[in-house]
Tab-separated table of C-alpha atoms in Angstrom:
chain	number	residue	atom	x	y	z
A	145	MET	CA	-0.203	0.069	0.026
A	146	LYS	CA	1.181	3.584	-0.852
A	147	LEU	CA	1.284	6.161	1.633
A	148	TYR	CA	1.036	9.803	0.615
A	149	ASN	CA	3.580	11.330	3.250
A	150	HIS	CA	5.581	14.726	4.655
A	151	PRO	CA	8.553	13.589	6.426
A	152	MET	CA	7.973	16.145	9.153
A	153	ALA	CA	4.721	16.722	9.606
A	154	PRO	CA	3.308	14.918	12.528
A	155	ASN	CA	-0.120	12.871	11.250
A	156	PRO	CA	1.869	11.077	8.646
A	157	ARG	CA	4.272	10.051	10.974
A	158	ARG	CA	1.383	8.224	13.403
A	159	VAL	CA	0.656	6.222	10.695
A	160	ARG	CA	4.740	5.326	9.826
A	161	ILE	CA	5.080	4.313	13.688
A	162	PHE	CA	1.671	2.442	13.574
A	163	ALA	CA	2.728	0.455	10.182
A	164	VAL	CA	5.876	-0.659	11.630
A	165	GLU	CA	4.467	-1.442	14.870
A	166	LYS	CA	2.151	-3.571	13.043
A	167	GLY	CA	5.291	-5.152	10.624
A	168	ILE	CA	3.495	-3.767	7.621
A	169	GLU	CA	5.554	-1.889	5.261
A	170	LEU	CA	4.358	1.164	3.446
A	171	GLU	CA	5.444	3.016	0.278
A	172	LEU	CA	6.028	6.201	0.979
A	173	GLU	CA	5.261	8.955	-1.520
A	174	ASN	CA	6.380	12.507	-0.112
A	175	VAL	CA	3.945	15.441	-0.529
A	176	ASP	CA	5.192	18.804	-0.852
A	177	LEU	CA	2.732	20.564	1.401
A	178	LEU	CA	4.315	24.031	1.715
A	179	GLY	CA	4.865	23.910	-2.128
A	180	GLY	CA	1.331	23.557	-2.744
A	181	GLN	CA	1.264	20.189	-3.675
A	182	SER	CA	-1.555	18.796	-1.677
A	183	HIS	CA	-4.146	21.132	-2.846
A	184	THR	CA	-3.434	20.205	-7.027
A	185	PRO	CA	-6.477	18.941	-8.615
A	186	GLU	CA	-4.888	15.913	-8.727
A	187	PHE	CA	-4.097	15.658	-4.850
A	188	LEU	CA	-7.649	16.926	-4.155
A	189	ALA	CA	-9.035	13.936	-5.994
A	190	LYS	CA	-7.043	11.501	-3.388
A	191	ASN	CA	-8.134	13.817	-0.609
A	192	PRO	CA	-10.616	16.787	-0.861
A	193	SER	CA	-9.542	18.042	2.525
A	194	GLY	CA	-5.758	18.433	1.136
A	195	GLY	CA	-3.703	16.714	3.591
A	196	VAL	CA	-1.681	14.114	4.193
A	197	PRO	CA	-1.552	11.154	5.325
A	198	VAL	CA	-3.378	9.566	2.311
A	199	LEU	CA	-3.425	5.629	1.953
A	200	GLN	CA	-4.252	4.303	-1.275
A	201	LEU	CA	-5.898	0.767	-0.867
A	202	GLU	CA	-4.812	-2.269	-2.889
A	203	ASP	CA	-8.223	-1.311	-4.918
A	204	GLY	CA	-7.015	1.765	-5.442
A	205	THR	CA	-9.172	3.694	-3.493
A	206	TYR	CA	-7.960	5.998	-0.929
A	207	LEU	CA	-8.166	6.702	2.679
A	208	SER	CA	-7.462	9.624	4.730
A	209	GLU	CA	-7.627	10.708	8.528
A	210	SER	CA	-4.521	9.509	10.515
A	211	VAL	CA	-6.920	7.408	12.740
A	212	ALA	CA	-9.144	5.704	10.230
A	213	ILE	CA	-5.467	4.810	8.467
A	214	CYS	CA	-4.598	3.268	11.546
A	215	ARG	CA	-7.815	1.489	12.073
A	216	TYR	CA	-7.707	0.180	9.030
A	217	LEU	CA	-4.131	-1.577	9.521
A	218	GLU	CA	-5.334	-2.826	12.490
A	219	GLY	CA	-8.395	-4.641	11.087
A	220	VAL	CA	-6.292	-5.871	7.967
A	221	ARG	CA	-3.538	-6.864	10.732
A	222	PRO	CA	-4.977	-7.064	13.780
A	223	GLU	CA	-1.490	-8.186	15.985
A	224	PRO	CA	0.192	-6.940	17.868
A	225	ASN	CA	-2.952	-4.874	19.005
A	226	LEU	CA	-2.923	-1.107	19.505
A	227	PHE	CA	-6.712	-0.075	19.617
A	228	GLY	CA	-7.936	-2.430	22.172
A	229	ARG	CA	-9.872	-6.133	22.866
A	230	SER	CA	-12.700	-6.005	24.495
A	231	LEU	CA	-15.305	-3.340	23.938
A	232	ARG	CA	-14.419	-1.411	27.766
A	233	GLU	CA	-10.494	-1.644	26.364
A	234	GLN	CA	-11.269	-0.272	23.078
A	235	VAL	CA	-13.472	2.656	24.011
A	236	GLU	CA	-10.778	3.702	27.117
A	237	ILE	CA	-8.171	3.671	24.436
A	238	GLU	CA	-10.205	5.952	22.007
A	239	MET	CA	-10.638	8.029	25.135
A	240	TRP	CA	-7.146	8.500	25.881
A	241	ASN	CA	-5.803	8.955	22.233
A	242	ARG	CA	-8.528	11.536	21.802
A	243	ARG	CA	-7.561	13.325	24.514
A	244	MET	CA	-4.084	12.913	23.268
A	245	GLU	CA	-4.780	14.453	20.164
A	246	LEU	CA	-7.441	17.225	21.236
A	247	GLU	CA	-5.571	18.478	24.343
A	248	LEU	CA	-2.042	17.856	23.043
A	249	LEU	CA	-1.029	17.281	19.644
A	250	MET	CA	-3.783	20.299	18.322
A	251	ARG	CA	-2.872	22.535	20.939
A	252	THR	CA	0.826	22.212	19.673
A	253	GLY	CA	-0.506	22.090	16.393
A	254	SER	CA	-1.984	25.410	17.041
A	255	VAL	CA	1.541	27.218	18.484
A	256	VAL	CA	3.387	25.714	15.582
A	257	VAL	CA	1.470	26.892	12.601
A	258	ASN	CA	0.486	30.527	14.305
A	259	THR	CA	4.028	31.231	15.234
A	260	HIS	CA	6.797	29.229	13.163
A	261	GLU	CA	8.226	31.166	10.082
A	262	MET	CA	8.101	28.209	8.283
A	263	PHE	CA	4.096	29.059	8.114
A	264	ARG	CA	4.757	32.598	7.109
A	265	GLY	CA	2.931	33.114	4.048
A	266	PHE	CA	1.610	29.894	3.928
A	267	LEU	CA	-1.500	30.794	5.708
A	268	THR	CA	-2.314	33.698	8.209
A	269	GLN	CA	-0.775	33.622	11.397
A	270	PHE	CA	-2.459	34.905	14.727
A	271	PRO	CA	0.774	34.940	17.260
A	272	GLU	CA	-1.039	36.058	20.243
A	273	TYR	CA	-3.345	33.214	19.683
A	274	GLY	CA	-0.383	30.558	19.201
A	275	ASN	CA	2.018	31.873	21.948
A	276	ALA	CA	-1.309	31.724	24.082
A	277	GLN	CA	-1.644	27.856	24.008
A	278	ARG	CA	1.963	27.385	24.804
A	279	PRO	CA	0.905	27.599	28.542
A	280	VAL	CA	-1.926	25.143	27.681
A	281	VAL	CA	0.179	22.812	26.284
A	282	GLN	CA	2.855	22.986	29.232
A	283	GLN	CA	0.019	22.121	31.603
A	284	ARG	CA	-1.019	19.569	29.911
A	285	LEU	CA	2.292	17.783	29.909
A	286	GLU	CA	2.373	18.438	33.715
A	287	ARG	CA	-0.998	16.755	33.857
A	288	MET	CA	0.635	13.982	31.930
A	289	ASP	CA	3.711	13.284	34.133
A	290	ARG	CA	0.886	12.962	36.758
A	291	GLU	CA	-0.652	10.838	34.953
A	292	LEU	CA	1.845	8.361	34.108
A	293	GLU	CA	2.340	8.098	37.623
A	294	GLY	CA	2.416	4.428	38.606
A	295	ARG	CA	1.448	3.728	34.921
A	296	GLN	CA	3.540	2.578	32.074
A	297	PHE	CA	1.846	3.419	29.335
A	298	ILE	CA	-0.752	6.678	28.564
A	299	ALA	CA	-3.701	4.368	28.376
A	300	GLY	CA	-2.504	2.008	30.465
A	301	ASP	CA	-0.027	-1.314	30.859
A	302	ARG	CA	0.838	-1.543	27.015
A	303	PHE	CA	1.789	0.146	24.291
A	304	THR	CA	-1.470	1.525	22.120
A	305	ILE	CA	-2.414	4.105	19.882
A	306	ALA	CA	-2.382	6.734	22.319
A	307	ASP	CA	1.013	6.343	23.032
A	308	ILE	CA	2.133	6.969	19.208
A	309	THR	CA	-0.395	10.564	19.258
A	310	ALA	CA	1.394	11.965	22.267
A	311	LEU	CA	5.066	10.674	21.263
A	312	VAL	CA	4.115	12.843	18.021
A	313	ALA	CA	2.863	16.020	19.580
A	314	ILE	CA	5.593	16.031	22.107
A	315	ASP	CA	8.120	15.884	19.138
A	316	ILE	CA	7.021	18.365	17.023
A	317	GLY	CA	6.346	20.565	20.016
A	318	ALA	CA	9.931	19.878	20.991
A	319	MET	CA	10.955	20.544	17.437
A	320	LEU	CA	8.976	23.746	16.039
A	321	ALA	CA	7.633	25.038	18.997
A	322	GLY	CA	10.538	24.792	21.899
A	323	ILE	CA	8.058	23.351	24.237
A	324	LYS	CA	10.317	20.645	25.952
A	325	PRO	CA	9.236	19.146	28.847
A	326	GLY	CA	11.763	18.995	31.564
A	327	PRO	CA	13.422	16.935	33.565
A	328	GLU	CA	11.683	17.409	36.271
A	329	LEU	CA	8.459	15.888	34.817
A	330	LYS	CA	10.442	12.448	35.842
A	331	ASN	CA	7.463	10.070	34.978
A	332	LEU	CA	6.994	11.913	31.460
A	333	ALA	CA	10.597	11.723	30.566
A	334	ARG	CA	10.561	7.958	31.640
A	335	TRP	CA	7.591	7.538	29.571
A	336	HIS	CA	9.231	9.392	26.487
A	337	HIS	CA	12.402	7.209	27.004
A	338	THR	CA	10.593	4.126	26.534
A	339	VAL	CA	8.387	4.786	23.610
A	340	SER	CA	11.036	6.728	21.582
A	341	SER	CA	13.565	3.336	22.262
A	342	ARG	CA	11.248	1.381	20.209
A	343	PRO	CA	11.994	0.773	16.626
A	344	SER	CA	9.473	2.275	15.281
A	345	ALA	CA	10.283	5.844	16.801
A	346	SER	CA	12.573	6.492	13.627
A	347	ALA	CA	9.560	5.766	11.437
B	552	MET	CA	-26.658	5.061	32.855
B	553	LYS	CA	-26.092	8.625	33.599
B	554	LEU	CA	-24.907	11.116	31.169
B	555	TYR	CA	-23.529	14.686	32.913
B	556	ASN	CA	-24.505	16.730	30.210
B	557	HIS	CA	-25.195	20.459	29.084
B	558	PRO	CA	-28.398	21.509	27.594
B	559	MET	CA	-26.863	23.866	25.114
B	560	ALA	CA	-23.131	22.190	24.418
B	561	PRO	CA	-22.627	20.838	21.143
B	562	ASN	CA	-20.227	17.573	22.428
B	563	PRO	CA	-23.371	16.140	24.990
B	564	ARG	CA	-26.252	16.813	22.368
B	565	ARG	CA	-23.721	14.281	20.089
B	566	VAL	CA	-23.822	11.261	22.597
B	567	ARG	CA	-28.130	12.641	23.177
B	568	ILE	CA	-28.694	12.599	19.893
B	569	PHE	CA	-26.841	8.852	19.708
B	570	ALA	CA	-28.382	7.625	22.507
B	571	VAL	CA	-32.004	8.633	21.149
B	572	GLU	CA	-31.043	7.036	17.809
B	573	LYS	CA	-30.268	3.670	19.549
B	574	GLY	CA	-33.207	3.488	21.747
B	575	ILE	CA	-31.181	3.947	25.264
B	576	GLU	CA	-32.585	6.018	27.665
B	577	LEU	CA	-29.864	8.163	29.619
B	578	GLU	CA	-30.524	9.755	32.967
B	579	LEU	CA	-29.276	13.209	32.244
B	580	GLU	CA	-27.241	15.614	34.838
B	581	ASN	CA	-26.720	19.092	33.845
B	582	VAL	CA	-23.665	20.197	34.558
B	583	ASP	CA	-22.953	24.525	35.227
B	584	LEU	CA	-20.074	24.539	32.834
B	585	LEU	CA	-20.205	28.642	32.780
B	586	GLY	CA	-20.456	28.302	36.476
B	587	GLY	CA	-16.892	26.448	36.974
B	588	GLN	CA	-18.791	22.671	38.083
B	589	SER	CA	-16.980	21.193	35.637
B	590	HIS	CA	-13.460	21.920	37.012
B	591	THR	CA	-14.803	21.197	40.741
B	592	PRO	CA	-12.613	18.322	42.600
B	593	GLU	CA	-15.567	16.116	42.431
B	594	PHE	CA	-15.798	16.710	38.831
B	595	LEU	CA	-12.313	16.258	37.919
B	596	ALA	CA	-12.573	12.938	39.525
B	597	LYS	CA	-15.202	11.756	36.817
B	598	ASN	CA	-13.011	13.726	34.017
B	599	PRO	CA	-9.856	15.275	34.674
B	600	SER	CA	-10.305	17.125	31.584
B	601	GLY	CA	-13.017	18.944	33.015
B	602	GLY	CA	-15.296	18.898	30.364
B	603	VAL	CA	-18.883	16.637	29.356
B	604	PRO	CA	-19.991	14.687	28.313
B	605	VAL	CA	-19.560	12.084	30.217
B	606	LEU	CA	-21.025	8.829	30.987
B	607	GLN	CA	-21.534	7.106	34.218
B	608	LEU	CA	-21.443	3.251	32.847
B	609	GLU	CA	-23.365	0.625	34.717
B	610	ASP	CA	-20.421	-0.309	37.063
B	611	GLY	CA	-19.787	3.217	38.606
B	612	THR	CA	-16.830	4.062	36.686
B	613	TYR	CA	-16.950	6.960	33.997
B	614	LEU	CA	-16.068	7.657	30.489
B	615	SER	CA	-15.636	10.745	28.453
B	616	GLU	CA	-14.859	11.765	24.989
B	617	SER	CA	-18.266	11.773	22.840
B	618	VAL	CA	-16.890	9.160	20.471
B	619	ALA	CA	-15.482	6.860	22.893
B	620	ILE	CA	-18.797	7.568	24.332
B	621	CYS	CA	-20.931	6.656	21.310
B	622	ARG	CA	-18.793	3.791	20.721
B	623	TYR	CA	-19.341	2.411	23.528
B	624	LEU	CA	-23.361	2.815	23.286
B	625	GLU	CA	-22.749	1.170	19.639
B	626	GLY	CA	-20.897	-2.188	21.546
B	627	VAL	CA	-23.950	-2.419	24.283
B	628	ARG	CA	-26.980	-1.729	21.819
B	629	PRO	CA	-25.287	-2.790	18.555
B	630	GLU	CA	-28.553	-1.843	16.373
B	631	PRO	CA	-29.275	0.261	14.687
B	632	ASN	CA	-25.730	0.484	13.531
B	633	LEU	CA	-24.014	3.928	13.178
B	634	PHE	CA	-20.305	3.341	12.879
B	635	GLY	CA	-20.513	0.462	10.230
B	636	ARG	CA	-20.391	-3.069	9.800
B	637	SER	CA	-17.418	-4.311	7.385
B	638	LEU	CA	-13.662	-2.791	8.079
B	639	ARG	CA	-14.349	-0.976	4.937
B	640	GLU	CA	-17.403	0.639	5.678
B	641	GLN	CA	-16.350	1.331	9.105
B	642	VAL	CA	-13.264	3.520	8.193
B	643	GLU	CA	-14.848	5.487	5.621
B	644	ILE	CA	-17.387	6.599	8.294
B	645	GLU	CA	-15.152	7.485	11.139
B	646	MET	CA	-12.881	9.287	8.312
B	647	TRP	CA	-16.113	11.376	7.634
B	648	ASN	CA	-16.989	11.731	10.845
B	649	ARG	CA	-13.338	13.007	11.701
B	650	ARG	CA	-14.069	15.766	8.511
B	651	MET	CA	-16.841	16.554	10.305
B	652	GLU	CA	-15.592	17.108	13.793
B	653	LEU	CA	-12.356	18.621	12.562
B	654	GLU	CA	-12.922	20.648	9.471
B	655	LEU	CA	-16.901	21.838	10.661
B	656	LEU	CA	-17.027	21.159	14.545
B	657	MET	CA	-14.078	22.364	15.838
B	658	ARG	CA	-13.442	25.166	13.498
B	659	THR	CA	-17.363	26.532	14.631
B	660	GLY	CA	-16.325	26.315	18.193
B	661	SER	CA	-13.387	28.741	17.740
B	662	VAL	CA	-15.670	30.959	16.351
B	663	VAL	CA	-18.270	30.735	19.009
B	664	VAL	CA	-15.626	30.482	21.952
B	665	ASN	CA	-13.369	33.272	20.789
B	666	THR	CA	-16.482	35.718	19.665
B	667	HIS	CA	-19.610	34.991	21.693
B	668	GLU	CA	-19.985	37.334	24.823
B	669	MET	CA	-21.251	34.361	26.621
B	670	PHE	CA	-17.341	33.472	26.920
B	671	ARG	CA	-16.244	36.678	27.987
B	672	GLY	CA	-14.669	36.506	31.359
B	673	PHE	CA	-14.795	32.696	31.198
B	674	LEU	CA	-11.987	32.604	29.019
B	675	THR	CA	-9.325	34.668	27.329
B	676	GLN	CA	-10.930	35.208	23.618
B	677	PHE	CA	-9.052	36.002	20.452
B	678	PRO	CA	-12.017	37.391	18.550
B	679	GLU	CA	-9.320	38.252	15.108
B	680	TYR	CA	-8.612	34.474	15.066
B	681	GLY	CA	-12.087	33.337	15.944
B	682	ASN	CA	-13.336	35.874	13.041
B	683	ALA	CA	-10.960	34.390	10.735
B	684	GLN	CA	-12.365	31.077	11.149
B	685	ARG	CA	-15.924	32.363	9.629
B	686	PRO	CA	-14.845	32.284	6.229
B	687	VAL	CA	-12.978	28.729	6.479
B	688	VAL	CA	-16.394	27.239	8.136
B	689	GLN	CA	-18.450	29.052	5.222
B	690	GLN	CA	-16.165	27.260	2.643
B	691	ARG	CA	-16.809	24.127	4.627
B	692	LEU	CA	-20.210	24.112	4.209
B	693	GLU	CA	-20.093	24.980	0.404
B	694	ARG	CA	-18.270	21.952	0.223
B	695	MET	CA	-20.391	19.854	1.934
B	696	ASP	CA	-23.227	21.207	-0.342
B	697	ARG	CA	-21.134	19.774	-3.105
B	698	GLU	CA	-20.298	16.516	-1.272
B	699	LEU	CA	-23.761	15.973	-0.911
B	700	GLU	CA	-25.104	16.487	-4.528
B	701	GLY	CA	-26.485	12.864	-5.246
B	702	ARG	CA	-25.586	11.351	-1.831
B	703	GLN	CA	-28.102	11.360	0.841
B	704	PHE	CA	-25.968	11.356	3.924
B	705	ILE	CA	-22.817	12.655	5.047
B	706	ALA	CA	-20.986	9.119	4.345
B	707	GLY	CA	-23.071	7.455	1.701
B	708	ASP	CA	-26.642	6.230	1.677
B	709	ARG	CA	-27.463	5.971	5.148
B	710	PHE	CA	-27.843	7.968	8.479
B	711	THR	CA	-24.145	7.350	10.376
B	712	ILE	CA	-22.521	8.935	13.429
B	713	ALA	CA	-20.838	11.307	10.891
B	714	ASP	CA	-24.324	12.863	10.385
B	715	ILE	CA	-24.804	13.263	14.026
B	716	THR	CA	-21.175	15.884	14.194
B	717	ALA	CA	-22.613	17.629	11.063
B	718	LEU	CA	-26.132	18.421	12.438
B	719	VAL	CA	-24.511	19.302	15.952
B	720	ALA	CA	-22.006	21.784	13.985
B	721	ILE	CA	-24.145	23.161	12.004
B	722	ASP	CA	-26.860	23.988	14.671
B	723	ILE	CA	-24.483	25.531	16.879
B	724	GLY	CA	-22.892	27.603	14.602
B	725	ALA	CA	-26.613	28.806	13.394
B	726	MET	CA	-27.396	29.579	17.345
B	727	LEU	CA	-24.296	31.081	18.379
B	728	ALA	CA	-21.802	32.226	15.435
B	729	GLY	CA	-24.564	33.584	13.192
B	730	ILE	CA	-23.422	31.324	10.264
B	731	LYS	CA	-26.445	29.945	8.563
B	732	PRO	CA	-26.410	28.301	5.455
B	733	GLY	CA	-28.105	29.515	2.692
B	734	PRO	CA	-31.112	28.176	0.797
B	735	GLU	CA	-28.749	28.478	-2.683
B	736	LEU	CA	-26.635	25.609	-0.971
B	737	LYS	CA	-29.690	23.047	-2.212
B	738	ASN	CA	-28.353	19.381	-1.019
B	739	LEU	CA	-26.802	20.914	2.497
B	740	ALA	CA	-30.604	22.231	2.981
B	741	ARG	CA	-32.079	19.000	1.777
B	742	TRP	CA	-29.935	16.709	4.364
B	743	HIS	CA	-30.427	19.114	7.158
B	744	HIS	CA	-34.157	19.165	6.642
B	745	THR	CA	-33.738	15.077	6.492
B	746	VAL	CA	-31.744	14.862	9.430
B	747	SER	CA	-33.616	17.474	11.839
B	748	SER	CA	-36.924	15.458	10.965
B	749	ARG	CA	-35.270	12.601	12.767
B	750	PRO	CA	-37.107	12.758	16.027
B	751	SER	CA	-33.524	12.420	17.701
B	752	ALA	CA	-32.669	15.878	16.378
B	753	SER	CA	-34.729	17.146	19.102
B	754	ALA	CA	-32.549	15.569	22.016
């Protein structure tokens, strides 16, 4: 299967990590987002929302939205399980994945796109709004540190899609927004070391 | 089961509509969001993220995040199916639900919380940022109109969770942001009439 990808954007990285965890090899085709390639008629035919990742399935059709793509990969390759087995476990993991996405990844994304010079000229930036999200992200990281007290992973005692979302969010925040969780957040540092040491983290 | 609710907030309405479609009766307990009730220690013990909806399950534990709650209700009462049956249908519906959530509901929410007087004093508003989201929402509505050409519902030929998310987004935008899709968006108007006519829409 082919994944329309960007080497730095956080959402394609979620899918790349997920695929490595599954042992699924994806053919990567990079899309020049800042060059406008995701908004060409040709690309919009694949994903009318004009973003990556987009997965081309075996039958030639296209699927977008990171979590939908990951769920598809879980369906075609159920092990190792990353979305939960019982109904109760599934919804618990979904709750945590959404918390990491809405409260951490999207907030961090708001800082990045509204403050980083890379996006100047590409979109209208609202730096005051973006900078106001920094302390919100910082507080969420501090809360994560408390949540990870006595708990090995984000959603409990095993690695799930929620860890992937959190890892990608923290790494993009450190790289493009200068938000680096300090070493005093010991549980968070321990978790980050653990998940960053998995082979999938280099995807 | 008890749902911690707010009568006007869009996310609890998603769950209320979903429950009516399922024929599941929920006991509602309203939470005074603007009065700070969702950030009391008692409420944070139920949902540390401090928001509604929160579902109290039969075993007394709590589940938050609208889509996780809806998936739980789908699990305990599989019919009528609102999340998809085959893997392919499931991920297609998830893609559409996420598009409606990220591109429509969250953008509309940004307009509302950053511009409506109801939130003045409750949070720091960035009106310039909020108002800049209005044309983005408007363009998304125009694109919905094209997507709904020859298609009865958001994700295809039957009512799904994606329709619920879209309905809630459009209704809150009309009510609190003054964003009303015009009658020239004929497909969107037809769809909105159809979904608003279902008994669940009054939930």
